[in-house]
């Protein structure tokens, strides 16, 4: 494999404590190394910014609901130029629900090299893997959803922690999953009857367990299994005025629990798209930001991480395993609504949404995301996401960076809003003049996400020995003054390396890389009870046989990267 | 001991039963018996065993006779007609695996073809309706476990999806439907007295082509508003009763078929059927599902979706993907003489397209890739027989509820026969050669 030396760039690496110093970065045999020989190819990065490849902790980029979004929104293809194939690239299109090819290319263009698919319905795991397999360049893993799974509800109801863990280990193995995801715990099962759980104490119909018990039980199972990532929650009551209290109730369930794992992860709970969960008020009329309450709490709790879910004020496609929420949303905006309830496991909904800067609720949502990120004390624990495509497409990350790094850019946004005063009034954003540095941005986009995923031994830093994933951006932090330059430069990497291979050369994608699928294989004690329960449910209540449920590697996961864990006791 | 392969997937209809057992000869080479399948499913397996099966490609000669050619020659010919054409139609894709579809798309992208599947003459109108109004749906098991109201609209599973009722919709005992068919009320809406209708608790025998009116009437009835005395041939009392029956359920599932998708009104019928389902969600829980025909037509729509963003009628001829049913749909293209070569795989347009379209196919450079001899292979210039997917080679398929299931290989294909995926890979290599990439 070729050796490379990336010379004279401004390097930002929070793990190594490098804050814009001029450094050379060497790559050899797929890894970052201390030095390379004289024959190494030299990339002149003078006047440019160098960072480790970006790591996305939460995006909906592959699987059944994403594909529902693509197929039922032909109009989405008109929101962006459909690009013809060229060189190594296939033709690619779509805006908020891009095709898999476009997903790979656009992440690469942003200097991202790893992306986690945030919600995989186990019953449809094969579909998710087929899409990830076809997505070029980026490494990916997927989080199977557990928060409404009948096995989990029954085991937790009966207080059977070990059985819960054994079942989860089995399901991760069957579906080739990476982490435990929990979406609207109990609420999506209730949606099987058209109902919902909107607080952590709302009992789940029939199963007679509360969301609080589910969340706590899943956190404990996660630590029992010592998984790389923590439990990853989308709590109850998403998107509703006044929901910040439900969010705090959920976050508090992690108090007193500490992380157990060999992956350097410190948190036990990751709360996703926390922007959607930081709302005050009692109705849409008195809707307001409670970013302060949420950021205060997260700042004070070292065992919690979050991603933001920045609203980008675009027309987009919302999609979530929170089935009742999507139904609620379509009643608000009267657009088309797709829903899929999945036997014994979960559900999902998809609804297009237009975040208009002229609607004050949308403006407030936009402000809340930024507010949280600017109130953050430790950006290793606050991560860049747009909950793609829910709050906006991932392709807007560079724009969000601009807003975070420039008060002037934020003021320009405010000025364009029809209800500027109301938005300023109901959020704390207008009083903030903080501007994040590239060092903090590097935490939000790679160092912090890699660490929270338990992948800091591979990604997120330029430490010798880590994967040769490096992005070079045409951005000179010493001379740049126009905030627009941020958006331009971070949307179009000048060079990108993935596992030491040159993927982008001078702004052009020249290779599709060698994409890998990350999954976790945990060994637990033999558990005949759980084996019997699984066999019984497949015999009676699933419509696919147990043997046909497993995602076999040969076709679906041709290039796996398996994390082996021994959780036997 | 009998040599039995279990958990075999039936590659025939969109029900995609995955519980078949296939008994093989001791040497594992012959299929002796197929258990649990319905008659049409079993037939598919046994058919593969025919002694007189065509095992090599055959080219039609000037004089109407056929001549055996090698797979290499067949791949070269296929690549040649696709590369020489300005707008080749690549149709079918519904009776093959997602792996083969994916290779086919690479070919289509390289030659600038049009990729269309059997939805174009089947549930295409449903796909269009979903683009208009969305679709609240669920998996078949969700309906099995919860649904106490089951509606079959314009479909006759007793014939078209023979095990649907016993596996999923009417008879099985689910988690919240422990009494099986006694837990459910079945409503059939069909102008015909079908076998499915004869099993129903309620049969609304509407007038042919009046589906839209009856669906609107149901929406009126849900709201307790006034109806005319008779709608679509059904007295209003029956409509109010049916509306109450549905509203009083805990979980309503509506299955619909070609009787509504291809009758007068087409996608508008489906729009309003989805409207009925949305309405019902204001009172209870309700879902709706198309009864997809071919076992992997759904998969074709999925793969097209993630690769190009559209579920059928995908025109790649301009270097980007375009979608405009009516313009980029197979029959419209054929009728307007817009295509100059035809490639068919995994479907039989010779049997399902209007005769005028079939005539056009017969006049064009054409190839049919199909294990069987069919009306299509009879009119195409080249017939390439391939292994049976789901019998002689495995591969991913999507059930009518979009659930992916990996079909299994049970026996080897006859000596020297290729799978469709292997053949497509040869074509792709040839295409790349002739395009100089
Ligand atoms: S119902 Fe369909 S899938 Fe099932 S055995 Fe019959 S033909 Fe095969
Ligand atoms: Zn999400």
mmCIF file with all atom_site columns, C-alpha atoms in Angstrom, chain A residues 12 80 99 101 150 158 161 166 186 194 219 227 248 250 253 257 276 288 326 328 448 478 505 512 534:
data_model
loop_
_atom_site.group_PDB
_atom_site.id
_atom_site.type_symbol
_atom_site.label_atom_id
_atom_site.label_alt_id
_atom_site.label_comp_id
_atom_site.label_asym_id
_atom_site.label_entity_id
_atom_site.label_seq_id
_atom_site.pdbx_PDB_ins_code
_atom_site.Cartn_x
_atom_site.Cartn_y
_atom_site.Cartn_z
_atom_site.occupancy
_atom_site.B_iso_or_equiv
_atom_site.pdbx_formal_charge
_atom_site.auth_seq_id
_atom_site.auth_comp_id
_atom_site.auth_asym_id
_atom_site.auth_atom_id
_atom_site.pdbx_PDB_model_num
ATOM 1  C CA . UNK A 1 12  ? -6.829  19.759  14.931 1.00 0.00 ? 12  UNK A CA 1
ATOM 2  C CA . UNK A 1 80  ? -30.846 18.546  -5.652 1.00 0.00 ? 80  UNK A CA 1
ATOM 3  C CA . UNK A 1 99  ? -29.520 7.073   -2.857 1.00 0.00 ? 99  UNK A CA 1
ATOM 4  C CA . UNK A 1 101 ? -24.259 6.011   -3.672 1.00 0.00 ? 101 UNK A CA 1
ATOM 5  C CA . UNK A 1 150 ? -41.624 -8.253  23.313 1.00 0.00 ? 150 UNK A CA 1
ATOM 6  C CA . UNK A 1 158 ? -40.119 -10.135 35.304 1.00 0.00 ? 158 UNK A CA 1
ATOM 7  C CA . UNK A 1 161 ? -31.658 -9.109  33.796 1.00 0.00 ? 161 UNK A CA 1
ATOM 8  C CA . UNK A 1 166 ? -28.600 -13.069 26.718 1.00 0.00 ? 166 UNK A CA 1
ATOM 9  C CA . UNK A 1 186 ? -43.057 1.253   25.200 1.00 0.00 ? 186 UNK A CA 1
ATOM 10 C CA . UNK A 1 194 ? -53.070 3.378   18.223 1.00 0.00 ? 194 UNK A CA 1
ATOM 11 C CA . UNK A 1 219 ? -28.746 0.516   30.352 1.00 0.00 ? 219 UNK A CA 1
ATOM 12 C CA . UNK A 1 227 ? -20.650 -3.225  24.643 1.00 0.00 ? 227 UNK A CA 1
ATOM 13 C CA . UNK A 1 248 ? -34.787 14.994  32.313 1.00 0.00 ? 248 UNK A CA 1
ATOM 14 C CA . UNK A 1 250 ? -35.155 9.808   31.275 1.00 0.00 ? 250 UNK A CA 1
ATOM 15 C CA . UNK A 1 253 ? -32.332 7.044   35.092 1.00 0.00 ? 253 UNK A CA 1
ATOM 16 C CA . UNK A 1 257 ? -24.551 3.780   36.939 1.00 0.00 ? 257 UNK A CA 1
ATOM 17 C CA . UNK A 1 276 ? -36.195 17.589  19.783 1.00 0.00 ? 276 UNK A CA 1
ATOM 18 C CA . UNK A 1 288 ? -40.225 27.991  23.967 1.00 0.00 ? 288 UNK A CA 1
ATOM 19 C CA . UNK A 1 326 ? -45.140 10.407  12.869 1.00 0.00 ? 326 UNK A CA 1
ATOM 20 C CA . UNK A 1 328 ? -49.117 13.024  15.221 1.00 0.00 ? 328 UNK A CA 1
ATOM 21 C CA . UNK A 1 448 ? -16.148 12.747  20.852 1.00 0.00 ? 448 UNK A CA 1
ATOM 22 C CA . UNK A 1 478 ? -5.295  31.803  10.338 1.00 0.00 ? 478 UNK A CA 1
ATOM 23 C CA . UNK A 1 505 ? -7.622  13.551  -4.537 1.00 0.00 ? 505 UNK A CA 1
ATOM 24 C CA . UNK A 1 512 ? -14.778 3.618   -3.535 1.00 0.00 ? 512 UNK A CA 1
ATOM 25 C CA . UNK A 1 534 ? -36.924 -17.690 21.172 1.00 0.00 ? 534 UNK A CA 1
#
